[in-house]
mmCIF file of C-alpha atoms in Angstrom:
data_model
loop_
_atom_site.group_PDB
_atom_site.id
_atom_site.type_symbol
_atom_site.label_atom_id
_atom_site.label_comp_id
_atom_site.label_asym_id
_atom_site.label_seq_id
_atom_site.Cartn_x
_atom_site.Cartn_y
_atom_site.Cartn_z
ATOM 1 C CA UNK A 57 -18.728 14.436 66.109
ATOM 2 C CA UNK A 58 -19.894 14.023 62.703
ATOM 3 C CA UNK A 59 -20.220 10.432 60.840
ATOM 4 C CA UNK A 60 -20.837 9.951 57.420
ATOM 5 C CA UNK A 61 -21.340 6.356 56.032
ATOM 6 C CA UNK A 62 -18.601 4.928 53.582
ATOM 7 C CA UNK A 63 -19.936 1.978 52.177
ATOM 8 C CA UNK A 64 -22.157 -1.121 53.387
ATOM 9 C CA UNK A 65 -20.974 -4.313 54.496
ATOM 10 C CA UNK A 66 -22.296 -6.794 51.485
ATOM 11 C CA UNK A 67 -20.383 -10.552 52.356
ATOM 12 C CA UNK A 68 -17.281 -11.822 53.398
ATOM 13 C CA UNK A 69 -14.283 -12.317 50.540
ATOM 14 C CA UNK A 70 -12.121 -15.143 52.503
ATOM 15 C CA UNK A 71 -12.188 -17.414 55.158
ATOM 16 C CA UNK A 72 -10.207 -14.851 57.622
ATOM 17 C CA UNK A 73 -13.269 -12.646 57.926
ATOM 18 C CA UNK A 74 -12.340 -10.275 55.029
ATOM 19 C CA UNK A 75 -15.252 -8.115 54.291
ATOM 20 C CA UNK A 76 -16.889 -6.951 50.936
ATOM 21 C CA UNK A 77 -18.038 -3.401 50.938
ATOM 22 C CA UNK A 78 -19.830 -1.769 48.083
ATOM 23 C CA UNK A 79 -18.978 2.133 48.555
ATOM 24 C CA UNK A 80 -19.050 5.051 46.539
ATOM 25 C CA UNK A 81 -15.493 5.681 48.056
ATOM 26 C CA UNK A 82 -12.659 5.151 45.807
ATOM 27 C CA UNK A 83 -9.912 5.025 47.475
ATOM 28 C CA UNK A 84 -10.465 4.764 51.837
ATOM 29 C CA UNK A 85 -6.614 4.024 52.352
ATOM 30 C CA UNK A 86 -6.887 6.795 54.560
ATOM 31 C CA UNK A 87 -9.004 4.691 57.167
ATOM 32 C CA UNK A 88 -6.460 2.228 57.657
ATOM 33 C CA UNK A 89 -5.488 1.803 61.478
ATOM 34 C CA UNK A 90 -8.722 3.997 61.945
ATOM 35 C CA UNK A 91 -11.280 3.338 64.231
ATOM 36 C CA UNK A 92 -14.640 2.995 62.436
ATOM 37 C CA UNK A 93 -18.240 2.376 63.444
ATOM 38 C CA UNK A 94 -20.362 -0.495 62.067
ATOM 39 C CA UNK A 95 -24.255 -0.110 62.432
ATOM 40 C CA UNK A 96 -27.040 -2.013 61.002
ATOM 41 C CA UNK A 97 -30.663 -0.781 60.547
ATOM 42 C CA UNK A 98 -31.524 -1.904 63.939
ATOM 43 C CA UNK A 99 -29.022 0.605 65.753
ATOM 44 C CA UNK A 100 -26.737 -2.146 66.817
ATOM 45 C CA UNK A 101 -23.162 -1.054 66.492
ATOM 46 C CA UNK A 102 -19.708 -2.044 67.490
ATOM 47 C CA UNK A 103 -16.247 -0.198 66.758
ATOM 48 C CA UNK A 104 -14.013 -1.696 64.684
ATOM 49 C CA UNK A 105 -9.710 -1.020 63.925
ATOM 50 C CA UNK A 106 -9.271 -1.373 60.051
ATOM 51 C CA UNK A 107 -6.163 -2.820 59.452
ATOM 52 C CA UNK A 108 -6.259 -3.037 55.217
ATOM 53 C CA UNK A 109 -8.308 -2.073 52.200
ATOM 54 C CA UNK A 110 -8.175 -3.282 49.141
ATOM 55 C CA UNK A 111 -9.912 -2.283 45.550
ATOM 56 C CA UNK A 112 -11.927 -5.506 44.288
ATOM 57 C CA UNK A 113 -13.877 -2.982 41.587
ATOM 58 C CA UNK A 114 -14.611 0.410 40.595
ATOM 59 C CA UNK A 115 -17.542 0.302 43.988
ATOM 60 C CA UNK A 116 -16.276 -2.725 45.699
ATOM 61 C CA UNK A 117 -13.863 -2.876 48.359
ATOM 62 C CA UNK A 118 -12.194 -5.612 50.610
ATOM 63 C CA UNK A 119 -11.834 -4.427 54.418
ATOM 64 C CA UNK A 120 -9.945 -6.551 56.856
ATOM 65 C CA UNK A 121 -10.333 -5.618 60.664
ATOM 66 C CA UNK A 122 -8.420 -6.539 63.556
ATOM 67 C CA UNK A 123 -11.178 -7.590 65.764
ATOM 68 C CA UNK A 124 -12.433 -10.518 62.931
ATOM 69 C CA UNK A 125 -10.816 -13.288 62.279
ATOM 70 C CA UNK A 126 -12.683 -15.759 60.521
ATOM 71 C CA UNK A 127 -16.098 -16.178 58.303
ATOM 72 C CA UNK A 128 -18.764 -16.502 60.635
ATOM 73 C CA UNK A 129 -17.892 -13.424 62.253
ATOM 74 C CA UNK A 130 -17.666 -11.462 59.352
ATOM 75 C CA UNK A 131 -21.034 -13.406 58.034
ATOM 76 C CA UNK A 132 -22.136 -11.559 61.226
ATOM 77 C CA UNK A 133 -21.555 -8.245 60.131
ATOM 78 C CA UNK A 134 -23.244 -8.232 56.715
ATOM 79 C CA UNK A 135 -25.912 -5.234 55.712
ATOM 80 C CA UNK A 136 -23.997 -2.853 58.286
ATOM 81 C CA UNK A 137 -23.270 0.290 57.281
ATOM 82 C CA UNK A 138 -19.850 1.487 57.955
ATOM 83 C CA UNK A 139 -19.459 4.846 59.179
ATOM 84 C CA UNK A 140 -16.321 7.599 59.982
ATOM 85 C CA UNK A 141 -15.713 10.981 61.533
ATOM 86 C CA UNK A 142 -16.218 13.229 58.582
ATOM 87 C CA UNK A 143 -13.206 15.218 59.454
ATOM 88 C CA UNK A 144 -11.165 12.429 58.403
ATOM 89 C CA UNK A 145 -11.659 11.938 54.863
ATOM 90 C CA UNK A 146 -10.650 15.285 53.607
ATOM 91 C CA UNK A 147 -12.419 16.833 50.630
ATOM 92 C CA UNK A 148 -10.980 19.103 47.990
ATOM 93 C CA UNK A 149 -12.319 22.881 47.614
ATOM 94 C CA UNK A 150 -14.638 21.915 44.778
ATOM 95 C CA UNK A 151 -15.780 18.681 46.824
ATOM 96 C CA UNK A 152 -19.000 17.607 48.861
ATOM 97 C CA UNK A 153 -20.413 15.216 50.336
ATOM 98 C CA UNK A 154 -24.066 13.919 49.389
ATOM 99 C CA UNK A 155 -25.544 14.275 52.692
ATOM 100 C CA UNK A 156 -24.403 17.793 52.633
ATOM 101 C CA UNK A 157 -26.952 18.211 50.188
ATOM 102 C CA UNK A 158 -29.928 17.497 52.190
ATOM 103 C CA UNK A 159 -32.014 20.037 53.322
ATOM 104 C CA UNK A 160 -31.207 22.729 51.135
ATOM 105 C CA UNK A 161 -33.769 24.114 48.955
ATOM 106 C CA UNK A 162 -33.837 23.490 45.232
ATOM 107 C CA UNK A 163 -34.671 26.180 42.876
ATOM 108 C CA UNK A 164 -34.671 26.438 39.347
ATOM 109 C CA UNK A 165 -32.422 28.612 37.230
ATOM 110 C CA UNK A 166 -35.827 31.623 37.230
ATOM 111 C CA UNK A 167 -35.914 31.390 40.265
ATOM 112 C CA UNK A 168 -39.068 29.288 41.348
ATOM 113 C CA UNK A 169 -38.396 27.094 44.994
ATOM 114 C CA UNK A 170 -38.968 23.362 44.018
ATOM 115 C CA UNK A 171 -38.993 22.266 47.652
ATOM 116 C CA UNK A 172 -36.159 21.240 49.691
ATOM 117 C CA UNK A 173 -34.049 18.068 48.984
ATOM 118 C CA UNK A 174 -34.752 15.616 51.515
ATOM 119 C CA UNK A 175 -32.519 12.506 50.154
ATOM 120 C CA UNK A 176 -29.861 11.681 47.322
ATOM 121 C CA UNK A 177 -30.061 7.986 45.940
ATOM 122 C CA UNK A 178 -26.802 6.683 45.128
ATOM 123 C CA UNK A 179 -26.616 4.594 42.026
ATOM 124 C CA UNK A 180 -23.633 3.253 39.792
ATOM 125 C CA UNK A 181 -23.407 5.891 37.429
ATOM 126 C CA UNK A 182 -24.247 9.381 39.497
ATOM 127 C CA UNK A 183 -26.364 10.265 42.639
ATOM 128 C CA UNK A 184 -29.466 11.270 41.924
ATOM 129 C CA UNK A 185 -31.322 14.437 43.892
ATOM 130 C CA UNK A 186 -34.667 13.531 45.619
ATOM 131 C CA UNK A 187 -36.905 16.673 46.155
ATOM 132 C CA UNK A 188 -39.548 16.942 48.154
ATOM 133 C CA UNK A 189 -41.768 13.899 49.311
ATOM 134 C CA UNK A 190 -44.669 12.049 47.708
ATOM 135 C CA UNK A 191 -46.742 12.806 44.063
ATOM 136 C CA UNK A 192 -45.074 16.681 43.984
ATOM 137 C CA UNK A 193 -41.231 14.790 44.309
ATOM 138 C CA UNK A 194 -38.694 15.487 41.821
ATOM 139 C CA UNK A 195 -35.578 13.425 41.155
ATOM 140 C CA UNK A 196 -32.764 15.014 39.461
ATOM 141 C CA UNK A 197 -29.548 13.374 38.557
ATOM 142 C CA UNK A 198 -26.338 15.057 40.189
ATOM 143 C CA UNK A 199 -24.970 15.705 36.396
ATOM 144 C CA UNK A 200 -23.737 19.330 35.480
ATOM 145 C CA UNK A 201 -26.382 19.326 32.976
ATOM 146 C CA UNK A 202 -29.055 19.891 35.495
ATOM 147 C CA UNK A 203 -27.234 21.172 38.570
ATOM 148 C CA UNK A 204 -26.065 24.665 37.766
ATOM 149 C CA UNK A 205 -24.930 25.621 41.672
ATOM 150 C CA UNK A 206 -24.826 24.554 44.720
ATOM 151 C CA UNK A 207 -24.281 27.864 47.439
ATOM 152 C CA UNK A 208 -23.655 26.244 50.505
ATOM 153 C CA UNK A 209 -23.657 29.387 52.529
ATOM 154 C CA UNK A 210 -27.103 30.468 51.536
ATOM 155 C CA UNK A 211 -28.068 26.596 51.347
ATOM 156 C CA UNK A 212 -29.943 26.713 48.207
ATOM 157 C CA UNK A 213 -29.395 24.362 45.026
ATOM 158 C CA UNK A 214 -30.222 25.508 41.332
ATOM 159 C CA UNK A 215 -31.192 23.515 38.863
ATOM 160 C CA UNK A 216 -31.962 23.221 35.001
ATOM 161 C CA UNK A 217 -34.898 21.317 34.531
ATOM 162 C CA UNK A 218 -35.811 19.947 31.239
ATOM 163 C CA UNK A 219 -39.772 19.069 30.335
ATOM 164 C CA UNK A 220 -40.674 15.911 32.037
ATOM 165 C CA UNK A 221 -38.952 16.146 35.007
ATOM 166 C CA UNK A 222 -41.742 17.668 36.452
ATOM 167 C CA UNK A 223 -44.763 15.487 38.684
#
């Protein structure tokens, strides 16, 4: 069984133990009466029955779950990650997921390996692509500007890099 994280736990939004999530996740509807797993950095983890969602912002979300009730709980629960199956969110033919990205090798559009991804950083406007580790990493936005293909059966990534990009 596959997880995939869907957003992190940031506060609580009311006094019943709602939850604010930031999540790159627009719409999670799906997940409602779903099982999910919440894990912090420490490995602790508990399973939790979501019982609403709602949209606060374009990358905030309001969770309720049956098993909390009030603030202190959910106070509890803040800086977990939560995570899902990834069989249950569904993609479209054109669609990935980030962490599908990892470990495939970048090239550029000659032809010259890069190194292999080993992260993508999620900020507010596009993920960006983290390749290889220390002074020779690269970081590439995930814009169609620079990523020219993605071949998931030969696991390779090309890019179009422009001068500077470069360590």
């Amino acid at each position: 069984m596959e997880l995939i994280s869907v957003g992190k736990i940031s506060g609580t939004h009311h006094l019943m133990g709602t939850l604010k999530v930031s999540s790159n996740f627009e719409d999670l509807s799906i997940l409602v009466g779903s099982k999910v797993i919440v894990k912090n950095t420490n490995g602790m983890s508990k399973i939790l029955t979501v019982t609403n969602i709602k949209k606060l912002s374009p990358k905030r979300l309001a969770f309720d779950f049956e098993e909390i009730t009030n603030k202190t709980d959910g106070v509890a629960l803040s800086g977990y990650s939560i995570y899902v199956r990834k069989d249950i969110l569904g993609l479209e033919e054109d669609e990935y997921y980030a962490s599908d990205i990892i470990g495939m090798m970048a090239v550029t559009v000659e032809g010259e390996k890069l190194g292999e991804i080993v992260d993508v950083m999620e900020t507010a406007g596009h993920d960006i692509y983290i390749i290889g580790k220390g002074k020779d990493e690269i970081m590439v936005p995930s814009v169609e500007e620079f990523v020219k293909d993605i071949d998931f059966e030969k696991k390779v990534v090309t890019f179009d890099l422009i001068e500077g990009m470069r360590p």
